Short mmCIF file of C-alpha atoms and ligand atoms in Angstrom, two decimals:
data_model
loop_
_atom_site.label_atom_id
_atom_site.label_comp_id
_atom_site.label_asym_id
_atom_site.label_seq_id
_atom_site.Cartn_x
_atom_site.Cartn_y
_atom_site.Cartn_z
CA MET A 24 22.50 -51.84 -8.42
CA ARG A 25 25.50 -51.77 -6.33
CA THR A 26 27.73 -49.89 -8.28
CA ILE A 27 31.15 -49.49 -6.68
CA VAL A 28 32.76 -45.87 -5.51
CA ARG A 29 36.59 -45.87 -5.57
CA ARG A 30 38.25 -43.61 -3.30
CA ARG A 31 40.57 -41.15 -5.35
CA LEU A 32 42.57 -39.23 -3.17
CA ILE A 33 43.63 -37.29 -6.43
CA ALA A 34 40.49 -36.51 -8.55
CA ALA A 35 41.47 -35.36 -12.06
CA CYS A 36 39.34 -33.55 -14.26
CA ALA A 37 39.58 -34.72 -17.88
CA ALA A 38 40.04 -30.87 -19.25
CA VAL A 39 43.41 -30.03 -19.71
CA SER A 40 43.73 -28.85 -16.40
CA ILE A 41 47.07 -27.69 -14.79
CA GLY A 42 47.35 -27.59 -11.09
CA VAL A 43 49.09 -24.52 -9.70
CA ALA A 44 50.50 -24.17 -6.34
CA ALA A 45 47.35 -23.46 -3.80
CA HIS A 46 47.00 -20.28 -1.95
CA THR A 47 46.56 -20.76 1.90
CA GLY A 48 44.52 -18.82 4.05
CA ALA A 49 41.09 -17.64 3.45
CA ALA A 50 42.13 -14.17 3.08
CA GLN A 51 44.28 -14.56 0.16
CA ALA A 52 43.09 -14.18 -3.03
CA ARG A 53 42.72 -17.05 -5.48
CA SER A 54 43.07 -16.80 -9.17
CA ALA A 55 42.33 -19.06 -12.02
CA THR A 56 42.84 -18.99 -15.76
CA VAL A 57 40.35 -20.39 -18.34
CA THR A 58 41.17 -20.52 -22.28
CA VAL A 59 38.39 -21.37 -24.61
CA SER A 60 39.53 -22.76 -27.90
CA ALA A 61 36.40 -21.20 -29.83
CA ASP A 62 38.24 -21.50 -32.82
CA GLN A 63 38.82 -25.26 -32.63
CA PRO A 64 35.03 -26.93 -32.31
CA GLY A 65 34.47 -30.49 -31.75
CA ALA A 66 31.60 -33.11 -31.33
CA ARG A 67 28.19 -32.11 -30.72
CA ILE A 68 26.76 -32.68 -27.25
CA SER A 69 23.89 -34.60 -27.58
CA ARG A 70 20.97 -33.00 -25.76
CA TYR A 71 20.19 -36.70 -24.57
CA ILE A 72 23.26 -35.92 -21.76
CA TYR A 73 20.71 -33.74 -19.93
CA GLY A 74 18.43 -36.81 -19.97
CA GLN A 75 16.29 -38.23 -17.11
CA PHE A 76 14.88 -41.36 -15.48
CA ALA A 77 12.07 -42.07 -13.83
CA GLU A 78 11.10 -45.47 -12.06
CA HIS A 79 8.11 -47.01 -10.17
CA LEU A 80 10.25 -46.60 -6.87
CA GLY A 81 8.82 -44.40 -3.98
CA ARG A 82 6.74 -41.53 -4.71
CA GLY A 83 8.48 -40.92 -8.08
CA VAL A 84 5.95 -41.83 -10.24
CA TYR A 85 3.01 -42.10 -7.77
CA GLU A 86 2.37 -38.89 -6.20
CA GLY A 87 5.65 -37.24 -7.96
CA ILE A 88 4.17 -37.41 -11.47
CA TRP A 89 0.92 -39.22 -11.24
CA VAL A 90 -1.67 -38.28 -8.78
CA GLY A 91 -4.80 -39.34 -10.62
CA GLU A 92 -7.93 -37.47 -11.99
CA ASP A 93 -9.48 -37.42 -9.15
CA SER A 94 -7.29 -35.79 -7.22
CA PRO A 95 -7.42 -32.33 -5.26
CA ILE A 96 -3.80 -31.37 -6.48
CA PRO A 97 -4.59 -29.77 -9.88
CA ASN A 98 -3.87 -32.16 -12.50
CA THR A 99 -4.17 -32.73 -16.53
CA ARG A 100 -5.56 -36.02 -17.12
CA GLY A 101 -4.09 -37.41 -13.48
CA PHE A 102 -0.28 -35.47 -14.37
CA ARG A 103 0.31 -33.04 -11.60
CA ASN A 104 0.23 -29.57 -13.28
CA ASP A 105 3.20 -27.78 -11.09
CA VAL A 106 5.53 -30.74 -11.77
CA ILE A 107 4.58 -30.61 -15.53
CA GLU A 108 5.18 -27.20 -15.76
CA ALA A 109 8.38 -27.30 -13.99
CA LEU A 110 9.71 -30.10 -16.39
CA ARG A 111 8.22 -28.47 -19.68
CA ARG A 112 10.85 -25.58 -18.31
CA LEU A 113 13.58 -27.86 -18.26
CA LYS A 114 13.31 -28.82 -21.87
CA VAL A 115 13.58 -32.34 -20.62
CA PRO A 116 14.86 -34.43 -23.95
CA VAL A 117 14.29 -37.54 -22.38
CA VAL A 118 12.86 -40.36 -19.87
CA ARG A 119 13.80 -43.66 -19.45
CA TRP A 120 11.01 -45.44 -17.73
CA PRO A 121 9.71 -47.89 -15.78
CA GLY A 122 12.74 -48.60 -14.11
CA GLY A 123 15.66 -49.81 -12.97
CA CYS A 124 15.44 -52.92 -11.07
CA PHE A 125 11.10 -52.73 -11.62
CA ALA A 126 12.23 -52.99 -15.14
CA ASP A 127 12.92 -56.23 -14.90
CA GLU A 128 9.83 -57.27 -13.12
CA TYR A 129 7.39 -55.41 -15.15
CA HIS A 130 4.81 -57.10 -17.23
CA TRP A 131 3.38 -54.45 -19.65
CA LYS A 132 -0.15 -55.75 -20.23
CA ASP A 133 -0.38 -55.25 -16.48
CA GLY A 134 -0.79 -51.84 -17.01
CA ILE A 135 -2.91 -51.21 -20.12
CA GLY A 136 -6.85 -51.14 -20.47
CA ARG A 137 -9.46 -49.85 -17.91
CA ARG A 138 -7.33 -48.82 -14.68
CA GLU A 139 -9.77 -50.11 -12.35
CA GLN A 140 -9.63 -53.64 -13.84
CA ARG A 141 -5.63 -53.40 -13.77
CA PRO A 142 -4.32 -56.20 -11.73
CA VAL A 143 -2.20 -54.71 -8.39
CA ARG A 144 1.48 -56.35 -8.09
CA ILE A 145 3.86 -56.33 -5.49
CA ASN A 146 6.99 -54.08 -5.98
CA THR A 147 9.34 -56.27 -4.96
CA HIS A 148 12.51 -54.32 -5.15
CA TRP A 149 11.46 -51.11 -3.75
CA GLY A 150 9.56 -51.71 -0.02
CA TRP A 151 7.34 -54.74 -1.25
CA VAL A 152 4.53 -52.25 -1.54
CA GLU A 153 1.49 -52.49 -4.18
CA GLU A 154 1.60 -51.72 -7.15
CA THR A 155 -1.62 -50.56 -8.75
CA ASN A 156 -0.59 -50.10 -12.45
CA ALA A 157 -2.49 -46.87 -12.60
CA PHE A 158 0.56 -45.46 -14.52
CA GLY A 159 1.51 -47.56 -17.33
CA THR A 160 2.13 -47.46 -21.07
CA HIS A 161 -0.47 -45.28 -22.13
CA GLU A 162 -0.04 -42.81 -18.84
CA PHE A 163 3.82 -42.98 -19.47
CA LEU A 164 3.82 -42.18 -23.25
CA ASP A 165 0.94 -39.60 -22.73
CA PHE A 166 3.49 -37.95 -20.05
CA VAL A 167 6.54 -37.66 -22.09
CA GLU A 168 4.42 -35.98 -24.81
CA LEU A 169 3.13 -33.44 -22.30
CA ILE A 170 6.47 -32.11 -21.40
CA GLY A 171 7.86 -32.45 -24.78
CA ALA A 172 10.22 -35.19 -24.38
CA ASP A 173 11.08 -38.85 -25.90
CA ALA A 174 10.59 -41.91 -24.81
CA TYR A 175 13.31 -44.60 -23.41
CA VAL A 176 11.31 -47.43 -22.66
CA ALA A 177 13.22 -50.23 -20.30
CA GLY A 178 12.19 -53.87 -21.63
CA ASN A 179 12.15 -56.88 -19.12
CA VAL A 180 14.66 -59.63 -19.79
CA GLY A 181 15.56 -61.11 -16.05
CA SER A 182 11.77 -62.18 -16.03
CA GLY A 183 10.09 -61.60 -19.08
CA SER A 184 10.50 -63.33 -22.65
CA PRO A 185 11.48 -62.45 -26.21
CA ARG A 186 7.64 -62.52 -27.25
CA GLU A 187 6.34 -60.29 -24.41
CA MET A 188 9.42 -57.50 -25.22
CA ALA A 189 8.64 -57.68 -29.09
CA GLU A 190 4.76 -57.29 -28.33
CA TRP A 191 5.08 -54.30 -26.19
CA VAL A 192 7.22 -52.48 -29.06
CA GLU A 193 4.71 -53.71 -31.08
CA TYR A 194 1.71 -52.59 -29.56
CA ILE A 195 3.34 -48.96 -29.11
CA THR A 196 4.34 -48.46 -32.72
CA GLY A 197 1.69 -50.63 -34.56
CA GLU A 198 0.34 -49.03 -37.60
CA GLY A 199 -2.12 -51.54 -39.13
CA ASN A 200 -4.89 -54.23 -38.28
CA SER A 201 -2.63 -56.16 -36.27
CA ALA A 202 -4.40 -57.44 -33.13
CA LEU A 203 -1.84 -55.27 -30.87
CA ALA A 204 -1.98 -52.40 -32.60
CA GLN A 205 -5.98 -52.73 -32.74
CA LEU A 206 -5.93 -53.43 -28.63
CA ARG A 207 -3.93 -50.25 -28.12
CA ARG A 208 -6.94 -48.21 -30.17
CA ARG A 209 -9.49 -49.68 -28.08
CA ASN A 210 -7.53 -48.71 -25.35
CA GLY A 211 -7.98 -45.03 -26.26
CA ARG A 212 -4.62 -44.32 -28.79
CA GLU A 213 -5.18 -44.28 -32.40
CA LYS A 214 -1.92 -43.17 -33.77
CA PRO A 215 1.48 -45.17 -32.99
CA TRP A 216 3.45 -43.32 -30.45
CA ARG A 217 6.91 -42.30 -31.48
CA LEU A 218 9.43 -45.21 -29.78
CA PRO A 219 12.88 -43.48 -30.16
CA PHE A 220 14.67 -45.65 -27.62
CA PHE A 221 14.33 -49.49 -26.20
CA GLY A 222 16.50 -50.82 -23.50
CA VAL A 223 17.07 -54.52 -23.35
CA GLY A 224 17.43 -55.24 -19.81
CA ASN A 225 18.74 -53.62 -16.67
CA GLU A 226 21.78 -54.24 -14.40
CA THR A 227 21.70 -57.48 -15.94
CA TRP A 228 24.88 -58.35 -13.63
CA GLY A 229 22.34 -57.46 -10.51
CA CYS A 230 18.62 -57.08 -10.21
CA GLY A 231 18.02 -57.75 -13.59
CA GLY A 232 18.97 -61.37 -13.50
CA ASN A 233 22.47 -61.70 -11.68
CA MET A 234 23.87 -62.83 -15.18
CA ARG A 235 27.56 -63.24 -16.49
CA PRO A 236 28.11 -61.29 -19.15
CA GLU A 237 28.88 -64.23 -21.41
CA TYR A 238 25.79 -65.17 -20.87
CA PHE A 239 23.59 -62.14 -21.32
CA ALA A 240 25.69 -61.44 -24.62
CA ASP A 241 23.63 -64.10 -26.07
CA LEU A 242 20.45 -63.47 -24.62
CA TYR A 243 20.86 -59.68 -25.39
CA ARG A 244 21.41 -60.94 -29.34
CA GLN A 245 18.20 -63.03 -28.83
CA PHE A 246 16.03 -60.46 -27.42
CA ALA A 247 17.44 -57.63 -29.77
CA THR A 248 16.76 -59.85 -32.69
CA PHE A 249 12.59 -59.53 -32.23
CA ILE A 250 12.62 -55.87 -31.50
CA LYS A 251 10.80 -54.98 -34.63
CA ALA A 252 9.09 -51.60 -35.48
CA PRO A 253 7.97 -49.92 -38.74
CA GLU A 254 10.47 -47.90 -40.61
CA GLY A 255 10.93 -44.48 -39.26
CA ASN A 256 9.83 -45.45 -36.34
CA ARG A 257 12.64 -48.03 -35.20
CA PRO A 258 14.21 -47.55 -31.63
CA VAL A 259 17.87 -47.48 -30.88
CA LYS A 260 18.06 -50.40 -29.23
CA VAL A 261 20.34 -50.29 -25.95
CA ALA A 262 22.32 -52.93 -24.34
CA SER A 263 22.04 -53.53 -20.66
CA GLY A 264 25.79 -52.84 -19.51
CA ALA A 265 28.46 -52.55 -17.01
CA ASN A 266 28.45 -51.87 -13.46
CA GLY A 267 30.78 -48.87 -12.74
CA ASP A 268 34.31 -49.99 -13.39
CA ASP A 269 33.55 -53.69 -14.58
CA TYR A 270 35.40 -52.99 -17.95
CA ARG A 271 35.53 -56.55 -18.56
CA TRP A 272 31.82 -56.83 -18.74
CA THR A 273 32.04 -54.17 -21.55
CA GLU A 274 35.01 -56.08 -22.98
CA VAL A 275 32.63 -59.31 -23.11
CA MET A 276 29.45 -57.75 -24.11
CA LEU A 277 30.96 -55.31 -27.13
CA SER A 278 32.87 -57.95 -28.81
CA GLN A 279 29.91 -60.81 -28.85
CA ALA A 280 27.25 -58.51 -29.21
CA ALA A 281 28.41 -55.50 -30.93
CA ARG A 282 26.63 -55.78 -34.25
CA TYR A 283 23.31 -56.00 -32.72
CA MET A 284 23.37 -52.66 -30.72
CA ASP A 285 22.69 -49.24 -31.44
CA ALA A 286 23.91 -48.05 -27.79
CA TYR A 287 25.62 -49.77 -24.38
CA SER A 288 24.87 -48.52 -21.23
CA VAL A 289 27.13 -47.93 -17.97
CA HIS A 290 25.52 -47.24 -14.39
CA TYR A 291 27.45 -45.02 -11.94
CA TYR A 292 26.79 -43.75 -8.22
CA THR A 293 27.99 -40.91 -6.65
CA LEU A 294 28.55 -41.61 -2.71
CA PRO A 295 30.42 -39.91 -0.21
CA GLY A 296 31.21 -43.42 1.84
CA ARG A 297 30.51 -46.80 0.95
CA TRP A 298 27.33 -48.59 0.17
CA GLU A 299 27.03 -49.83 3.67
CA ALA A 300 27.75 -46.30 5.06
CA LYS A 301 26.85 -43.85 2.34
CA GLY A 302 26.82 -40.32 4.43
CA PRO A 303 23.82 -37.95 5.01
CA ALA A 304 22.14 -35.87 2.24
CA THR A 305 22.60 -32.82 4.86
CA GLY A 306 24.09 -32.04 7.85
CA PHE A 307 27.41 -33.21 6.23
CA ALA A 308 31.07 -31.60 7.14
CA GLU A 309 33.75 -31.01 4.80
CA ASP A 310 35.29 -34.01 4.64
CA GLN A 311 31.75 -35.38 3.02
CA TRP A 312 31.95 -32.47 0.33
CA ALA A 313 35.45 -33.49 -0.83
CA SER A 314 34.71 -37.03 -1.08
CA THR A 315 31.60 -36.55 -3.04
CA LEU A 316 33.08 -34.27 -5.77
CA SER A 317 35.62 -36.47 -5.54
CA HIS A 318 33.82 -39.37 -6.53
CA ALA A 319 31.90 -37.90 -9.21
CA LEU A 320 34.82 -36.66 -10.80
CA PHE A 321 35.75 -40.63 -11.21
CA MET A 322 33.46 -40.28 -13.97
CA ASP A 323 35.85 -39.44 -16.21
CA GLU A 324 37.79 -42.08 -16.03
CA LEU A 325 35.26 -44.55 -16.42
CA VAL A 326 33.67 -43.09 -19.23
CA ALA A 327 37.14 -42.84 -20.76
CA LYS A 328 37.63 -46.48 -20.32
CA HIS A 329 34.92 -47.80 -21.40
CA SER A 330 34.84 -45.68 -24.58
CA ALA A 331 38.73 -47.38 -24.88
CA ILE A 332 37.06 -50.63 -25.20
CA MET A 333 34.18 -49.40 -27.21
CA ASP A 334 36.70 -47.97 -29.56
CA LYS A 335 38.69 -51.39 -30.22
CA TYR A 336 35.21 -53.01 -31.56
CA ASP A 337 33.43 -49.88 -32.98
CA PRO A 338 36.08 -47.36 -34.04
CA GLU A 339 33.91 -45.50 -36.42
CA LYS A 340 31.89 -45.10 -32.95
CA ARG A 341 28.58 -45.90 -34.22
CA ILE A 342 27.17 -47.50 -30.86
CA GLY A 343 26.61 -44.39 -28.37
CA LEU A 344 27.76 -44.69 -24.62
CA TYR A 345 24.42 -44.01 -22.37
CA VAL A 346 25.08 -43.49 -18.94
CA ASP A 347 21.37 -44.28 -18.25
CA GLU A 348 21.63 -44.03 -14.35
CA TRP A 349 23.97 -41.26 -12.51
CA GLY A 350 23.39 -39.05 -9.67
CA THR A 351 24.22 -38.85 -5.90
CA TRP A 352 23.02 -41.68 -3.49
CA TYR A 353 22.80 -41.11 0.32
CA ASP A 354 21.50 -42.78 3.43
CA PRO A 355 17.46 -43.04 3.79
CA THR A 356 16.22 -40.13 5.25
CA PRO A 357 15.30 -40.60 9.11
CA GLY A 358 11.15 -40.43 9.06
CA HIS A 359 10.90 -41.75 5.33
CA ASN A 360 10.59 -45.33 4.01
CA PRO A 361 14.34 -46.22 3.62
CA ALA A 362 13.32 -48.30 0.46
CA PHE A 363 11.88 -45.21 -1.14
CA LEU A 364 15.30 -43.71 -1.69
CA TYR A 365 13.93 -40.02 -0.91
CA GLN A 366 16.70 -37.48 -0.32
CA GLN A 367 17.34 -33.99 0.25
CA ASN A 368 19.66 -31.66 -2.53
CA THR A 369 21.86 -29.53 -1.73
CA ILE A 370 24.44 -26.71 -3.34
CA ARG A 371 26.91 -29.82 -3.19
CA ASP A 372 24.67 -31.94 -5.55
CA ALA A 373 24.27 -28.97 -7.69
CA LEU A 374 28.08 -29.35 -8.18
CA VAL A 375 27.84 -32.85 -8.88
CA ALA A 376 25.61 -32.39 -11.86
CA ALA A 377 27.59 -29.46 -13.26
CA LEU A 378 30.89 -31.68 -12.77
CA THR A 379 29.40 -34.51 -14.45
CA PHE A 380 27.98 -32.31 -17.56
CA ASN A 381 31.33 -30.70 -18.10
CA ILE A 382 32.89 -34.47 -17.87
CA LEU A 383 30.38 -35.99 -20.39
CA HIS A 384 30.57 -32.82 -22.80
CA ARG A 385 34.81 -33.58 -23.20
CA HIS A 386 33.12 -37.36 -24.14
CA ALA A 387 30.67 -36.17 -26.15
CA GLU A 388 31.99 -38.08 -29.19
CA ARG A 389 31.02 -41.58 -27.76
CA VAL A 390 28.52 -40.37 -25.13
CA ARG A 391 25.34 -39.64 -26.47
CA MET A 392 22.76 -39.85 -23.71
CA ALA A 393 22.86 -39.65 -19.34
CA ASN A 394 19.78 -40.13 -17.17
CA ILE A 395 19.97 -38.68 -13.88
CA ALA A 396 18.46 -41.04 -11.28
CA GLN A 397 15.80 -39.80 -10.75
CA MET A 398 13.19 -37.11 -11.75
CA VAL A 399 11.11 -36.68 -8.67
CA ASN A 400 11.10 -37.61 -4.94
CA VAL A 401 13.95 -40.52 -5.52
CA LEU A 402 17.56 -40.18 -5.19
CA GLN A 403 19.36 -36.60 -6.91
CA ALA A 404 15.96 -35.32 -7.83
CA MET A 405 14.87 -32.13 -10.06
CA ILE A 406 11.53 -31.87 -8.07
CA LEU A 407 10.36 -32.80 -4.31
CA THR A 408 6.63 -32.90 -3.46
CA ASP A 409 4.59 -33.09 -0.20
CA GLY A 410 1.55 -33.50 -0.72
CA GLU A 411 -0.08 -30.16 -2.85
CA LYS A 412 3.60 -28.72 -2.21
CA MET A 413 6.50 -28.70 -4.42
CA LEU A 414 9.98 -27.23 -4.56
CA LEU A 415 12.71 -27.36 -7.10
CA THR A 416 16.22 -28.42 -6.01
CA PRO A 417 19.85 -26.83 -6.72
CA THR A 418 19.98 -29.89 -9.23
CA TYR A 419 17.06 -28.53 -11.09
CA HIS A 420 18.48 -25.24 -11.32
CA VAL A 421 21.78 -26.68 -13.10
CA PHE A 422 19.89 -28.82 -15.37
CA GLU A 423 18.26 -25.68 -16.42
CA MET A 424 20.96 -23.54 -16.36
CA TYR A 425 22.95 -25.75 -18.46
CA ILE A 426 19.88 -25.86 -21.28
CA PRO A 427 22.09 -23.82 -24.20
CA PHE A 428 24.60 -26.60 -23.98
CA GLN A 429 22.05 -29.18 -25.34
CA ASP A 430 22.97 -30.25 -28.91
CA ALA A 431 25.46 -27.15 -28.77
CA THR A 432 29.05 -28.00 -30.28
CA PHE A 433 31.93 -28.64 -27.81
CA LEU A 434 35.00 -25.75 -27.64
CA PRO A 435 37.60 -27.06 -25.83
CA VAL A 436 38.70 -25.71 -22.78
CA GLN A 437 42.37 -25.32 -20.68
CA ILE A 438 42.30 -24.63 -17.48
CA GLU A 439 45.06 -23.38 -14.70
CA ALA A 440 43.85 -23.22 -11.09
CA PRO A 441 44.63 -23.91 -7.55
CA ARG A 442 44.12 -27.12 -6.03
CA TYR A 443 41.14 -27.67 -3.76
CA THR A 444 42.34 -29.47 -0.76
CA TYR A 445 41.05 -31.25 2.45
CA GLY A 446 42.78 -33.84 4.65
CA ASP A 447 43.75 -36.45 2.09
CA TRP A 448 41.45 -35.32 -0.72
CA ASN A 449 42.74 -33.47 -3.51
CA LEU A 450 40.76 -32.09 -6.41
CA PRO A 451 40.73 -29.49 -9.21
CA GLY A 452 39.76 -26.19 -7.45
CA VAL A 453 37.95 -24.96 -10.57
CA ASP A 454 35.87 -26.72 -13.60
CA ALA A 455 34.86 -24.94 -16.72
CA SER A 456 32.87 -26.22 -19.95
CA ALA A 457 32.48 -24.11 -23.17
CA ALA A 458 30.08 -24.74 -26.23
CA ARG A 459 28.51 -22.75 -29.27
CA SER A 460 25.05 -23.48 -28.85
CA PRO A 461 22.95 -24.12 -32.05
CA ASP A 462 21.51 -20.50 -31.68
CA GLY A 463 24.59 -19.20 -32.34
CA GLY A 464 25.62 -17.96 -28.87
CA LEU A 465 28.72 -18.70 -27.27
CA TYR A 466 27.96 -20.27 -23.47
CA LEU A 467 30.57 -20.51 -20.64
CA ALA A 468 30.23 -22.85 -17.34
CA LEU A 469 32.56 -22.50 -14.59
CA VAL A 470 32.36 -24.40 -11.18
CA ASN A 471 34.38 -23.18 -8.00
CA LEU A 472 34.99 -26.46 -6.06
CA ASP A 473 36.52 -24.82 -3.08
CA PRO A 474 33.48 -24.66 -0.44
CA ASN A 475 35.37 -21.97 1.13
CA ARG A 476 36.93 -19.47 -1.14
CA PRO A 477 35.96 -17.52 -4.05
CA VAL A 478 38.18 -17.52 -6.95
CA THR A 479 38.79 -14.69 -9.67
CA VAL A 480 38.78 -16.14 -13.17
CA SER A 481 40.14 -14.73 -16.09
CA ALA A 482 38.33 -16.29 -19.23
CA ARG A 483 40.44 -15.55 -22.62
CA ILE A 484 38.21 -16.99 -25.78
CA ASN A 485 40.60 -17.64 -28.30
CA GLY A 486 39.34 -16.92 -32.07
CA VAL A 487 36.33 -14.28 -31.36
CA SER A 488 36.46 -10.95 -29.51
CA ALA A 489 34.47 -11.28 -26.35
CA ARG A 490 33.31 -7.90 -24.95
CA GLY A 491 31.46 -9.37 -21.87
CA ALA A 492 29.54 -12.19 -20.39
CA GLU A 493 25.83 -12.06 -18.68
CA GLY A 494 24.40 -15.32 -17.00
CA ARG A 495 23.22 -16.58 -13.70
CA VAL A 496 25.30 -18.09 -10.89
CA LEU A 497 24.29 -20.92 -8.11
CA THR A 498 25.84 -20.77 -4.63
CA ALA A 499 24.39 -20.78 -1.06
CA SER A 500 25.49 -19.77 2.46
CA ALA A 501 26.47 -23.38 3.54
CA ILE A 502 27.95 -26.68 1.94
CA ASP A 503 24.60 -28.15 2.73
CA SER A 504 22.09 -25.25 1.75
CA HIS A 505 18.88 -26.61 0.19
CA ASN A 506 15.52 -25.95 -0.45
CA THR A 507 12.56 -26.81 1.74
CA PHE A 508 8.82 -26.53 1.50
CA ASP A 509 8.86 -23.51 3.64
CA ALA A 510 11.51 -22.04 1.99
CA PRO A 511 11.76 -22.94 -1.43
CA ASP A 512 14.16 -20.55 -3.01
CA THR A 513 17.18 -20.50 -0.72
CA VAL A 514 18.98 -21.82 -3.37
CA ARG A 515 18.29 -20.45 -6.50
CA PRO A 516 20.15 -18.79 -9.53
CA ARG A 517 21.30 -15.06 -9.38
CA PRO A 518 22.46 -12.78 -11.80
CA PHE A 519 26.26 -13.15 -12.53
CA ARG A 520 28.43 -11.31 -15.10
CA GLY A 521 31.92 -10.84 -16.20
CA VAL A 522 33.51 -8.20 -17.41
CA ARG A 523 36.25 -7.34 -19.94
CA ARG A 524 40.03 -7.02 -18.34
CA GLY A 525 42.68 -6.46 -21.22
CA ASP A 526 42.01 -9.28 -23.41
CA ALA A 527 40.25 -11.37 -21.11
CA LEU A 528 36.89 -11.64 -19.43
CA GLN A 529 37.20 -11.61 -15.64
CA PHE A 530 34.65 -13.55 -12.97
CA GLU A 531 34.59 -13.49 -9.49
CA LEU A 532 33.25 -16.64 -8.61
CA PRO A 533 32.12 -17.25 -5.38
CA ALA A 534 32.80 -20.34 -3.05
CA ARG A 535 31.07 -23.55 -3.78
CA SER A 536 29.16 -22.60 -6.83
CA VAL A 537 28.28 -23.30 -10.31
CA ALA A 538 28.18 -20.15 -13.14
CA VAL A 539 26.85 -20.15 -16.65
CA VAL A 540 27.24 -17.30 -19.04
CA ALA A 541 26.45 -16.35 -22.52
CA VAL A 542 29.46 -14.46 -23.77
CA ARG A 543 28.69 -11.34 -25.65
CA GLU A 544 31.01 -11.29 -28.83
O1 LIG B 624 18.03 -45.69 -9.18
C1 LIG B 624 17.90 -46.75 -8.23
C2 LIG B 624 18.26 -48.10 -8.65
O2 LIG B 624 19.34 -48.03 -8.79
C3 LIG B 624 17.89 -48.65 -9.99
O3 LIG B 624 16.56 -49.33 -10.12
C4 LIG B 624 18.51 -49.69 -10.45
O4 LIG B 624 18.84 -50.15 -11.52
C5 LIG B 624 19.95 -48.96 -9.80
O5 LIG B 624 20.80 -49.94 -9.13
#
């Protein structure tokens, strides 16, 4: 769980980014140049990069997604309508469940059958609270069908058995008259569910069993052997992978077990400080802005190094790299149970999300899934709830603005921009990503990392004649601006455009902002 965060005083972007001398003084105009090679398309950006993670943790599942059929909060079969509707708008491609650390103490048979007869357990990882098991396999798979997402179920290696895992897969996918398929039918589901993704363990180096990679490589091979499903519904088998920059874990896993895995996962969290003193979610100063964004940019080095190891053992790139937990992690919010990992979400989080997407786009050949931690009320959430109230966070808006990048074709981008510096921190001032979406449109995302100064961006699009660009920008009045239940629209996207100047498109990008535009050709 305790993913490292390295302090990077000089953070580089993986895009071809050329630093030019920074202008000094707030009054001076800053300018940057972005060149998009629309005539040199690259890999497909998997829509699963926009995946989510929902763990039995705090108010993520219970209250956040599930309120039960008898709740006064408007719901569909127990799922809150406001959250379902917001998630549908987001076109969530995949949801990972039930953990996280919770996965390795979850026994799936606790969560099937009549709800009132399900056993109450203790959630030992997250606050020692009672787990009623009201939300189990049927509820999760019903939920993902409701929001139009694919299921990614994480199996229990740490305290489970190969048999328990195999039976879970059979219960979900079984077609015939096997006892498990019949049990599923008796519990109300006639047809098998689709099961596109199945995870073997979670953080087996930590909360998933404190294993060594040599031991887990063998265990992975054993457990994965028994994951069987009917043809046409065979899940991608995901091996639990490294803690941040533990490249040795990847080396051992790939050298010992590559042929048994379809995907390999890595977890990386962005903290402004250290695990013992992470820093607050709001009310922070500029050094924490710079440090957070710098740590978010470390994702590029991390993915590049894990990918290089994977290339050694899988040069054809058959195995996907899944960053199946990522996002910001701050100090506990006063007044909330510290084990519930509830935190506010500001324009800073929006920039972390956008920078992360831009990095993952650049690694699209290898990175085929990412799952932000977590969907509702936990860590870098899309949605926060309080009783019947709900709000959309700045991170939600970035996910929504980036929808055109789902399954789009990557286009290389070269950036020339002033650096953003604060104290010892030295970061690229501007980041960008471009892609041709499946609907044929050309989309450009721009990020201004400087919290104080706007920048004029001149974008040249090689290979097309760009006439203009329209879209939306997300910015805010302060570095910790956020939405509250009383003021839910403080940070929301607004219309934004670029105009043609000579052979380029010109954008006036506000300080601390993310913009996504469709280029008019
Ligand atoms: O997302 C919260 C926790 O972070 C997960 O349970 C665990 O896998 C990670 O350490």
